[in-house]
mmCIF file of C-alpha atoms in Angstrom:
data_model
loop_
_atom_site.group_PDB
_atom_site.id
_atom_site.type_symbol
_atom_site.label_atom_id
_atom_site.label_comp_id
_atom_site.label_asym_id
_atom_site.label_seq_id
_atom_site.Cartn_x
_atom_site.Cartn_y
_atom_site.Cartn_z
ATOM 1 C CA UNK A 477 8.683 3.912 -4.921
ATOM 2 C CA UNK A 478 11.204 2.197 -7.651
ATOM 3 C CA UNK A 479 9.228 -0.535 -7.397
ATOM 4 C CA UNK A 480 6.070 1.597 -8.891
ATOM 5 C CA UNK A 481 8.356 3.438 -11.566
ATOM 6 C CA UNK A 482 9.820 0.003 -12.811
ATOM 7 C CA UNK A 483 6.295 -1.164 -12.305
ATOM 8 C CA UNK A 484 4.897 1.255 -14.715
ATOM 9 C CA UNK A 485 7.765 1.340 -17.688
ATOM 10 C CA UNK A 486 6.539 -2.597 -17.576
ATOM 11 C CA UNK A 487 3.417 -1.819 -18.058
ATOM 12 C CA UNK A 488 4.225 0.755 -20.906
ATOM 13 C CA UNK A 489 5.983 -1.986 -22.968
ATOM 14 C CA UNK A 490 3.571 -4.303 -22.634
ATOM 15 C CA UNK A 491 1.269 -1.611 -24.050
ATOM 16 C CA UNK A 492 3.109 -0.495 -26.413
ATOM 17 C CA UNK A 493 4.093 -4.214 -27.863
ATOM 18 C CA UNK A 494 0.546 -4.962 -28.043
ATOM 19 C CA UNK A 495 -0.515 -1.759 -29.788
ATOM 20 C CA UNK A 496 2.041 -2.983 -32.658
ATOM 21 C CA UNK A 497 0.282 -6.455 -32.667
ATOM 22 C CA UNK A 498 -3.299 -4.829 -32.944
ATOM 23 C CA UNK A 499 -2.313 -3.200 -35.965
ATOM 24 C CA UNK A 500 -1.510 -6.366 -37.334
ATOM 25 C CA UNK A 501 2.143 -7.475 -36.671
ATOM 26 C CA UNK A 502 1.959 -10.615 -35.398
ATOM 27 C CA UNK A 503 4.550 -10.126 -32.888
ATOM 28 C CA UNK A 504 3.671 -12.797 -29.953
ATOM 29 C CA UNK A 505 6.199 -14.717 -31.529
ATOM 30 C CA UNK A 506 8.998 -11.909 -32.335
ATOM 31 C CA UNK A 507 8.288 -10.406 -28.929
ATOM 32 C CA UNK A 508 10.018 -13.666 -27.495
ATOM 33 C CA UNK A 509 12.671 -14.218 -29.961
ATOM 34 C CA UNK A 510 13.485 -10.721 -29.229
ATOM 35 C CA UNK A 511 14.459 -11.123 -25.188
ATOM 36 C CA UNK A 512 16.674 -14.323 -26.377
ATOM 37 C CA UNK A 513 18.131 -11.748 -29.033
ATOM 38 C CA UNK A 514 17.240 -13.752 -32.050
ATOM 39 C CA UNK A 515 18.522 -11.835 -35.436
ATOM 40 C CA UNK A 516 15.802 -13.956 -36.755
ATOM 41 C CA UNK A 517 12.775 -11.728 -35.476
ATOM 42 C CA UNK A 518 14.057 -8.601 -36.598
ATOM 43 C CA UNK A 519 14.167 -10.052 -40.270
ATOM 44 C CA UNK A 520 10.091 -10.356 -39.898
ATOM 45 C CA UNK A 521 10.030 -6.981 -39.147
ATOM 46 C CA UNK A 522 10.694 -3.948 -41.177
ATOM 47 C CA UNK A 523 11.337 -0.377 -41.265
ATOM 48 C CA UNK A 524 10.143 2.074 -38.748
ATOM 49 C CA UNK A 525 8.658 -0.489 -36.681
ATOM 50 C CA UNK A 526 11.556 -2.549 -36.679
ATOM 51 C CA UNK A 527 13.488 0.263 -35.326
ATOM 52 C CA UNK A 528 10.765 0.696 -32.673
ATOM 53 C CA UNK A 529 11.028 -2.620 -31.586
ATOM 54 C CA UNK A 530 14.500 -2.578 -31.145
ATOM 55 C CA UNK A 531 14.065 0.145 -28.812
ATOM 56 C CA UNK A 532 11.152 -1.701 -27.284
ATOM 57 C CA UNK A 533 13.982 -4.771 -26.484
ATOM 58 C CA UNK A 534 16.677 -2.154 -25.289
ATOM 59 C CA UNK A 535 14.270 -0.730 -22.711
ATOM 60 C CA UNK A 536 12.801 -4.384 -21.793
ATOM 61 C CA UNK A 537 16.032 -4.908 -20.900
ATOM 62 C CA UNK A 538 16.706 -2.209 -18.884
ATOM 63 C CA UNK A 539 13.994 -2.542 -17.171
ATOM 64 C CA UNK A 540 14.647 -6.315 -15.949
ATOM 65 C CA UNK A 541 18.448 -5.002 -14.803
ATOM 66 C CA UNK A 542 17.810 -2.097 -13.014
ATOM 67 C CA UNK A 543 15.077 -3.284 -11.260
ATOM 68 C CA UNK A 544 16.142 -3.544 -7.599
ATOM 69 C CA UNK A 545 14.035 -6.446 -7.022
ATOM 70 C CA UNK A 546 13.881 -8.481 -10.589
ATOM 71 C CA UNK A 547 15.159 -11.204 -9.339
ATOM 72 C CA UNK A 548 11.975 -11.749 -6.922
ATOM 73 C CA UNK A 549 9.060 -10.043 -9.032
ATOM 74 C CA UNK A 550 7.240 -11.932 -11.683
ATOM 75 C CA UNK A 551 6.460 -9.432 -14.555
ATOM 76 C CA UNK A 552 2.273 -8.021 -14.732
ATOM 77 C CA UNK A 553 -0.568 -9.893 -15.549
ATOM 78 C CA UNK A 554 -3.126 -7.895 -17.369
ATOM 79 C CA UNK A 555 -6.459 -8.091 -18.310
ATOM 80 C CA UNK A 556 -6.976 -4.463 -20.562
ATOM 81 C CA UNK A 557 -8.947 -3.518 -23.476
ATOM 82 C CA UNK A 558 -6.763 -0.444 -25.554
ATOM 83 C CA UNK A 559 -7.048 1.787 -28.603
ATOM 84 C CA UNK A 560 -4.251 1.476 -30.987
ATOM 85 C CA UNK A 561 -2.043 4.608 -30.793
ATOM 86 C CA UNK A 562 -1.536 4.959 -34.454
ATOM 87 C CA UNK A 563 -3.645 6.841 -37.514
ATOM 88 C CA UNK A 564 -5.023 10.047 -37.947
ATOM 89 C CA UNK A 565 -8.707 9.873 -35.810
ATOM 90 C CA UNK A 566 -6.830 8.164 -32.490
ATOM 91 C CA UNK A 567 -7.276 11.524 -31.153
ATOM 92 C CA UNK A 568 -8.606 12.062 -27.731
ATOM 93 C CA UNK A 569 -9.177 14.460 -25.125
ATOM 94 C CA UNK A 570 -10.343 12.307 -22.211
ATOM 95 C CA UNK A 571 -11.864 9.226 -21.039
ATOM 96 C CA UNK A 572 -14.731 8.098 -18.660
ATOM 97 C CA UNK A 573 -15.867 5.057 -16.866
ATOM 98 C CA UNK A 574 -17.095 3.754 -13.860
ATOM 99 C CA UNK A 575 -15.265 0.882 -11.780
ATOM 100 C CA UNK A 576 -16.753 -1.705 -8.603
ATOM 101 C CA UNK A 577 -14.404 -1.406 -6.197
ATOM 102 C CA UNK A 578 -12.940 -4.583 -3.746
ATOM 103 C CA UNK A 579 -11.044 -5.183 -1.048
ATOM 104 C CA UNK A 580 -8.847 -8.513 -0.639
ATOM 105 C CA UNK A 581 -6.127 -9.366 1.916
ATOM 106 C CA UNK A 582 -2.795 -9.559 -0.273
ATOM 107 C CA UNK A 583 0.909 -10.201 0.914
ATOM 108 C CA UNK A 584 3.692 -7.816 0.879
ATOM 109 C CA UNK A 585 4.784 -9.006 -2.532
ATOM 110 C CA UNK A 586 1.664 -8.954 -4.354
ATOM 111 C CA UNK A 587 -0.684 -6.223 -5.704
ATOM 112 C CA UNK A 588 -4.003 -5.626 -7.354
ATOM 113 C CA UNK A 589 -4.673 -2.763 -9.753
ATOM 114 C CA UNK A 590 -7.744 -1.838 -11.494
ATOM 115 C CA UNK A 591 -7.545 1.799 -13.718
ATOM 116 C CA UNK A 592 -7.709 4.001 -16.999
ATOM 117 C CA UNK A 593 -5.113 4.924 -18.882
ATOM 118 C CA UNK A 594 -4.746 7.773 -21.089
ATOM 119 C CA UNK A 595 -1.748 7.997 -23.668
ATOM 120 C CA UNK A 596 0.682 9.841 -26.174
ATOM 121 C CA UNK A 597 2.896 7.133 -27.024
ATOM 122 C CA UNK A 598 5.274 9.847 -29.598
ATOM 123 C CA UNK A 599 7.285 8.155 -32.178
ATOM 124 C CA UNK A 600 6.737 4.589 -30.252
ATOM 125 C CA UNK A 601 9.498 4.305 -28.239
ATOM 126 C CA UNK A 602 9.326 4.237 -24.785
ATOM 127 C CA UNK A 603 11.595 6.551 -23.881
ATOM 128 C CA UNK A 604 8.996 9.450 -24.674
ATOM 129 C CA UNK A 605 5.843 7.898 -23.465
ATOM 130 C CA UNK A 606 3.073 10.879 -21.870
ATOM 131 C CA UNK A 607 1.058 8.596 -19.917
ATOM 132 C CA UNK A 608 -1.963 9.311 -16.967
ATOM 133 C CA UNK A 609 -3.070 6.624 -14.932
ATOM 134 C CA UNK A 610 -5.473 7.017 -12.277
ATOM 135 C CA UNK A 611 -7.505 3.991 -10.698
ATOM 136 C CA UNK A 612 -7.797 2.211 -7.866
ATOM 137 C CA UNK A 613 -5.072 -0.692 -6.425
ATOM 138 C CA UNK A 614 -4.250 -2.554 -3.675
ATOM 139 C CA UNK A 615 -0.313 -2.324 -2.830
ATOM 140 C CA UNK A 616 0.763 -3.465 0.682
ATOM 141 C CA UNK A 617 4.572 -2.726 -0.256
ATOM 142 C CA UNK A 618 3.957 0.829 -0.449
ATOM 143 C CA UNK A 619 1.082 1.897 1.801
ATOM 144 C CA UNK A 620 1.888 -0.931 4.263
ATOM 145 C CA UNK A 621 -1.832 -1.961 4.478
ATOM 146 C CA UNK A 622 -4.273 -4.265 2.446
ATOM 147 C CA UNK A 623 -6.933 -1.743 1.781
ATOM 148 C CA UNK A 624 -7.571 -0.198 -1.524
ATOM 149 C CA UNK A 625 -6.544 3.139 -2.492
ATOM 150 C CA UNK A 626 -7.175 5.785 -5.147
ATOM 151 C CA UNK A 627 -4.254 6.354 -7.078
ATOM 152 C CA UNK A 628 -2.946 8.925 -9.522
ATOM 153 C CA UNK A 629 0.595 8.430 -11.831
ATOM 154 C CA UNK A 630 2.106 10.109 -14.988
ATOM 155 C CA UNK A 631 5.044 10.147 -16.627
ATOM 156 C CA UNK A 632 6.709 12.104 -19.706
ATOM 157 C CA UNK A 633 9.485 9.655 -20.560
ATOM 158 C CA UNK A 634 8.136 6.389 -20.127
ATOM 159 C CA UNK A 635 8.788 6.200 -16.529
ATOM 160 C CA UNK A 636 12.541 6.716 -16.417
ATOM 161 C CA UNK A 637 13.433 9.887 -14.721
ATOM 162 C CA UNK A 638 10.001 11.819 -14.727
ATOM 163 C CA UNK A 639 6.773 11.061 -12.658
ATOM 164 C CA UNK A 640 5.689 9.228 -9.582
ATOM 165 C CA UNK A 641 2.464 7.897 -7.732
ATOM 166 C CA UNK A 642 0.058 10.132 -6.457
ATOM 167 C CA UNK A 643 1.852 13.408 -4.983
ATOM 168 C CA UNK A 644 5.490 11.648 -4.311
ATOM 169 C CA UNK A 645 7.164 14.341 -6.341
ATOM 170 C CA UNK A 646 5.783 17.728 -8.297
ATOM 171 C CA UNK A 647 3.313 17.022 -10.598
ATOM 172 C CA UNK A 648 -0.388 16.899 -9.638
ATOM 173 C CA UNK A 649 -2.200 19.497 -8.243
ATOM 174 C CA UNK A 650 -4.744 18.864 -5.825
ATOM 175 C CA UNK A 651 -7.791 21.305 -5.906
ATOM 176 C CA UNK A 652 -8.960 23.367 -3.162
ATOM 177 C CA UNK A 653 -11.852 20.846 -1.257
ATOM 178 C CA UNK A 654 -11.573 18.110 -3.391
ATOM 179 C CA UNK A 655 -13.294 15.219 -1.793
ATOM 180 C CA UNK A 656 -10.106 13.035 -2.397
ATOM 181 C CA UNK A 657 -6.744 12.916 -2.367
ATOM 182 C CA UNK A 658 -4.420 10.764 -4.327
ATOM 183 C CA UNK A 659 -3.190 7.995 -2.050
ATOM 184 C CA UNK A 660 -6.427 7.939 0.074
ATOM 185 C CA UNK A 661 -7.986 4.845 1.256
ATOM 186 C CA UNK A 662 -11.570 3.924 -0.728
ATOM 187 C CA UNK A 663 -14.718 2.763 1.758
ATOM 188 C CA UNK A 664 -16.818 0.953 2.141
ATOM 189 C CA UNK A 665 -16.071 -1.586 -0.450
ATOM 190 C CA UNK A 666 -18.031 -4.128 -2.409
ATOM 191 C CA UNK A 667 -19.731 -7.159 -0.466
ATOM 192 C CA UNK A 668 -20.258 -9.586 -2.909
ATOM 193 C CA UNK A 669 -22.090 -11.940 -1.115
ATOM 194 C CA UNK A 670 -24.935 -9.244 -0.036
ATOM 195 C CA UNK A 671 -24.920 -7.484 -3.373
ATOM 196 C CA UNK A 672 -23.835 -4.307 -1.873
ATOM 197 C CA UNK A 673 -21.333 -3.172 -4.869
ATOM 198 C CA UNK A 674 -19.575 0.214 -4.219
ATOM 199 C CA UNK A 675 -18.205 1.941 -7.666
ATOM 200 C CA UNK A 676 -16.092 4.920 -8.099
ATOM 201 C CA UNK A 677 -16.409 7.231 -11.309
ATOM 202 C CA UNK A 678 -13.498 8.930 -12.946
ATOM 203 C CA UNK A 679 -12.505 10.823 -15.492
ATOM 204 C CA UNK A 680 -9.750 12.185 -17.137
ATOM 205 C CA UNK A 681 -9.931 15.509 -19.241
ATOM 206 C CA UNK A 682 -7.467 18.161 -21.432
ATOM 207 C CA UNK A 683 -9.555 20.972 -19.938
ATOM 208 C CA UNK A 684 -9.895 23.197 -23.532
ATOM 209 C CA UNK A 685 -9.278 26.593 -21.905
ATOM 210 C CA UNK A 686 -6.451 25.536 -19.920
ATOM 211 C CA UNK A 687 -4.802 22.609 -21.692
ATOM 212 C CA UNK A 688 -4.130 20.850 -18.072
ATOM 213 C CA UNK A 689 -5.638 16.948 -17.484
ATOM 214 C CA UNK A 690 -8.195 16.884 -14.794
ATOM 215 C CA UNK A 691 -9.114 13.925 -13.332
ATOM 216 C CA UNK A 692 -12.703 13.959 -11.458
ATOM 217 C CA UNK A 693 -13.517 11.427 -8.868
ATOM 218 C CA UNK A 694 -16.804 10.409 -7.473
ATOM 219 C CA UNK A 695 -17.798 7.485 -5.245
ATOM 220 C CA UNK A 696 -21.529 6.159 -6.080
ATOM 221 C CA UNK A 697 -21.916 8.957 -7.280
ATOM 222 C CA UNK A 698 -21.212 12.056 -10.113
ATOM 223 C CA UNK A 699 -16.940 12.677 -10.473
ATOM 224 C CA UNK A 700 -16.277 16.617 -9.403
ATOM 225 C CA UNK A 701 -12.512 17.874 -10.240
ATOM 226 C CA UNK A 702 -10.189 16.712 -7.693
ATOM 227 C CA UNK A 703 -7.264 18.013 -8.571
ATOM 228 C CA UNK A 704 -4.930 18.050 -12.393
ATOM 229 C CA UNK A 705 -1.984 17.597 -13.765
ATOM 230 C CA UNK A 706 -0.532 20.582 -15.555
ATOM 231 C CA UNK A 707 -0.101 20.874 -19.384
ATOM 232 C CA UNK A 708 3.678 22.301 -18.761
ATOM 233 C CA UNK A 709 4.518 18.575 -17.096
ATOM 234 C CA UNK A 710 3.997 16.909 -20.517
ATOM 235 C CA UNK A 711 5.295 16.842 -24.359
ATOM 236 C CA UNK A 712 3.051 15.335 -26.778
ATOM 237 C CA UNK A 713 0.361 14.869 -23.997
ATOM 238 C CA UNK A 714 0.678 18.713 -24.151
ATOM 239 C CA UNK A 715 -1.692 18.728 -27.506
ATOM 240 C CA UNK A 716 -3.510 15.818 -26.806
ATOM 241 C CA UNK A 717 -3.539 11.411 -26.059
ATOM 242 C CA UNK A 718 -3.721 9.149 -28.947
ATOM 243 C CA UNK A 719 -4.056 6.238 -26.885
ATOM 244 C CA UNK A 720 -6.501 5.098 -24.019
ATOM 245 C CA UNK A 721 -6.776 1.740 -22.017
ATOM 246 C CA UNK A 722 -8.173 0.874 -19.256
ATOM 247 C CA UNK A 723 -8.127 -2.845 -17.345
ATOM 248 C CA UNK A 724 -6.365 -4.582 -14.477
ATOM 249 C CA UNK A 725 -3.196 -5.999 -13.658
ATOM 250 C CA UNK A 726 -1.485 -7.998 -10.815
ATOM 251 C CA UNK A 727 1.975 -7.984 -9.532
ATOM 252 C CA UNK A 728 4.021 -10.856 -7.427
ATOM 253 C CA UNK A 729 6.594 -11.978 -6.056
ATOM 254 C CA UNK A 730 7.901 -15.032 -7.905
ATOM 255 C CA UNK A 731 7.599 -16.862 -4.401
ATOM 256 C CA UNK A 732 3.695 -16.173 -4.308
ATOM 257 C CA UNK A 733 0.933 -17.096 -6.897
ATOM 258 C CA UNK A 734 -0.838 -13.802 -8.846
ATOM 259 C CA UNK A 735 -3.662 -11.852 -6.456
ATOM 260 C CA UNK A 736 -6.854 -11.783 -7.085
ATOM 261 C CA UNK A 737 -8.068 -9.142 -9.903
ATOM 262 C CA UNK A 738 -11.439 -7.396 -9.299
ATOM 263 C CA UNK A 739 -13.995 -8.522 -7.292
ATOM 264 C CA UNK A 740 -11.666 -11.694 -7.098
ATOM 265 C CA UNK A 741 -14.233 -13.915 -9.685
ATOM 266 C CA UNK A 742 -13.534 -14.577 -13.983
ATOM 267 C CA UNK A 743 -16.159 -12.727 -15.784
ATOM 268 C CA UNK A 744 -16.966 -16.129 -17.331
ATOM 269 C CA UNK A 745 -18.412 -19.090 -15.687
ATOM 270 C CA UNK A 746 -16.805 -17.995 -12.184
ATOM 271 C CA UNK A 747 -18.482 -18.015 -9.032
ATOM 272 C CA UNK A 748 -19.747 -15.018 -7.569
ATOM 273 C CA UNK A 749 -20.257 -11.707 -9.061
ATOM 274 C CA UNK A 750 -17.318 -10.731 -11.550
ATOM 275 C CA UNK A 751 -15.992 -6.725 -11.309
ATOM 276 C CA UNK A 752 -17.491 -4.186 -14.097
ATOM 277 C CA UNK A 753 -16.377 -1.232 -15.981
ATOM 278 C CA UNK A 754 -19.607 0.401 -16.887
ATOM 279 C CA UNK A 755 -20.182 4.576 -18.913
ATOM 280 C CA UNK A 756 -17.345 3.407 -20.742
ATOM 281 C CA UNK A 757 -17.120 6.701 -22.539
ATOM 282 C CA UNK A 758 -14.231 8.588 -25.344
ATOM 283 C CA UNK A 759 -14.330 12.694 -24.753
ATOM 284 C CA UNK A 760 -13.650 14.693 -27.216
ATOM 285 C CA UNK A 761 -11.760 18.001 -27.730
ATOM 286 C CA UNK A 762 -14.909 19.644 -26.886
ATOM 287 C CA UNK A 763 -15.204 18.164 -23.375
ATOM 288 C CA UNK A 764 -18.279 16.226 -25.188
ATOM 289 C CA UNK A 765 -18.930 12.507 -24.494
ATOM 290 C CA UNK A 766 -19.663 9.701 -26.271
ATOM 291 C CA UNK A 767 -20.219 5.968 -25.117
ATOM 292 C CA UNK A 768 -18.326 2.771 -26.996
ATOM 293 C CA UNK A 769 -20.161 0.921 -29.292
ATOM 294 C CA UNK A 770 -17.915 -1.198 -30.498
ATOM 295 C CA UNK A 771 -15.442 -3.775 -28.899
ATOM 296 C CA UNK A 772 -11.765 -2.564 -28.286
ATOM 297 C CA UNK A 773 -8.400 -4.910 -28.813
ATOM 298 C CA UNK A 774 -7.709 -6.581 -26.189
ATOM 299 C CA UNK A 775 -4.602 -7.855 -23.556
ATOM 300 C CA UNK A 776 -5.002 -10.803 -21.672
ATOM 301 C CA UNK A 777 -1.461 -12.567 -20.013
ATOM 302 C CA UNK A 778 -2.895 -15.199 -17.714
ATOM 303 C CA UNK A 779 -6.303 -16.281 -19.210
ATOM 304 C CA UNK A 780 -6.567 -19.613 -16.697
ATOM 305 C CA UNK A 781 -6.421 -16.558 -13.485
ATOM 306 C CA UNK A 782 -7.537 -12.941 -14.429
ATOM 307 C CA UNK A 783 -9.746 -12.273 -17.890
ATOM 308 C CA UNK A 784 -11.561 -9.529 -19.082
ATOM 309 C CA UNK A 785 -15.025 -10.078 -21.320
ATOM 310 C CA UNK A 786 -15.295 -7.856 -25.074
ATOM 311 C CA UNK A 787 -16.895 -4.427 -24.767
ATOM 312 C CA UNK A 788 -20.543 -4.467 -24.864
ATOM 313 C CA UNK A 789 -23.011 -1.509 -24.900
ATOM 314 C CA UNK A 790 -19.866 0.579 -23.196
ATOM 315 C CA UNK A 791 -19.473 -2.109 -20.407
ATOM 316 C CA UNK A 792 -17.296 -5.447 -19.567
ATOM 317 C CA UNK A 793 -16.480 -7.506 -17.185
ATOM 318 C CA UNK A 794 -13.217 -8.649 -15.678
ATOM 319 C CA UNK A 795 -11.260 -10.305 -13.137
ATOM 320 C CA UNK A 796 -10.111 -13.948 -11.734
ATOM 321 C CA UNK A 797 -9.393 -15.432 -8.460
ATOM 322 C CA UNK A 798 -5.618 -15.608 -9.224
ATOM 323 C CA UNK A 799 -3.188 -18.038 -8.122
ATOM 324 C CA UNK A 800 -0.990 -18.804 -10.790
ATOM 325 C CA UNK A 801 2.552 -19.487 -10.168
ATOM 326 C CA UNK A 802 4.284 -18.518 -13.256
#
């Protein structure tokens, strides 16, 4: 479970520190300078953001100490489009898509995640990050299998005291008959080789009466409400998100190479059929929905293993075979 919660404050900051490079920072070289505490960096930097980042490298920090198991775990490898949480129209109420879903035989030590994200990252510091991620994901550490699961996990402080996976503590509610439950192993999966591809949709919605997130599931075929997470558990997600990702990471132990992403195949020039996010749709305060048109900034850590291709007619592809040893 601590693994998870360190797990996901890593994955905040590496959100959040590409958010400020989208908006044109160039940071990739400041982000570096900053672990090694160069006074350097921060002179590039300046005002409000500079502050931010500070904060960003306190929490970075934190993060690599108190993790029980730093010494052992590499840090994510993503492959994610994102909005930029900053300016007045990054307002949403929701996001849709529609995911393949895979199955691959990983370690303990490893893990495969493919999922949305939907955000209120506050004032930019970590520390008061609203964040929903629901998905799908491979983790042998914590279900002590190799099968994928749906997952659900939120947070109102950037993952350091508040939130969990699935139903591990209070937060969401499962609805009466919902046809999943956080946690719950996905099947049948994809078979590449036969062309049989298996696909969940999801969504996640600020229900307008109500002000709670629901998050609707469906596999092959239309999502129905499986279950929420209450308005009351968040802050700023309270009124609304003004960020929203979605992607794939990997985690591993520095002793293993990265897992396979996706269907296990780069979107580009890799053999077999790559993984898909297709419906890629923004929902607004109205609970109406409206398809991407236009490419989204993207994150990509380990281009040679895991990429992700630019939005397209509100689709991509993404994905690698893995196997780097960082």
């Amino acid at each position: 479970m601590l693994r998870l919660t360190m797990l996901g404050r890593a994955i905040s900051l590496c959100l959040l520190f590409h958010a400020f490079q989208t908006e044109g920072i160039r940071l990739h070289h400041t982000i570096n300078q900053l672990k090694n505490n160069d006074s350097r960096a921060l002179d590039s930097v300046d005002g409000p953001t500079k502050q931010n980042m500070i904060s960003l490298n306190s929490n970075l920090i934190m993060v690599t100490s108190s993790r029980q198991d730093s010494s052992s775990y590499d840090e994510p490898c993503f492959a994610v489009h994102q909005t930029t949480p900053r300016g007045p129209g990054n307002n949403y109420y929701g996001f849709h898509a529609t995911m393949d879903v895979y199955g691959h035989e990983l370690k303990p030590g490893q893990g495969s995640s493919t999922g949305i994200w939907v955000n209120h990252n506050g004032n930019g510091v970590t520390s008061v990050l609203n964040a929903i991620s629901v998905g799908w994901h491979i983790y042998p550490d914590h279900y002590g299998d190799s099968h994928p699961h749906f997952y659900t996990h939120w947070t109102r402080d950037g993952y350091k005291e508040t939130g969990c996976i699935n139903m591990d503590c209070p937060g969401f509610v499962r609805a009466n008959g919902a046809v999943i439950a956080p946690g719950a192993v996905i099947h049948p999966v994809s078979d590449v080789p036969e062309g049989h591809i298996q696909n969940i949709t999801l969504k996640v919605l600020k229900d307008k009466t109500s002000g709670d997130w629901w998050v609707y599931y469906g596999f092959n075929t239309i999502p129905t409400g499986v279950g929420y997470f209450p308005n009351s558990l968040f802050t700023y997600l309270a009124e609304k998100a003004n960020q929203v990702a979605f992607g794939a990471y990997v985690i591993n132990d520095k002793t293993l190479p990265t897992p396979p992403m996706g269907s296990g195949a780069l979107p580009n020039g890799g053999q077999g059929r790559a993984a898909s996010f297709t419906n890629l749709r923004f929902i607004d305060q109205d609970g109406n929905s409206s398809p991407i048109t236009a490419d989204l900034p993207e994150l990509v850590t380990e281009e040679k293993c895991h990429s992700i291709t630019p939005i397209d007619n509100a689709e991509c592809f993404y994905g690698g075979p893995g196997g780097c040893v960082k």
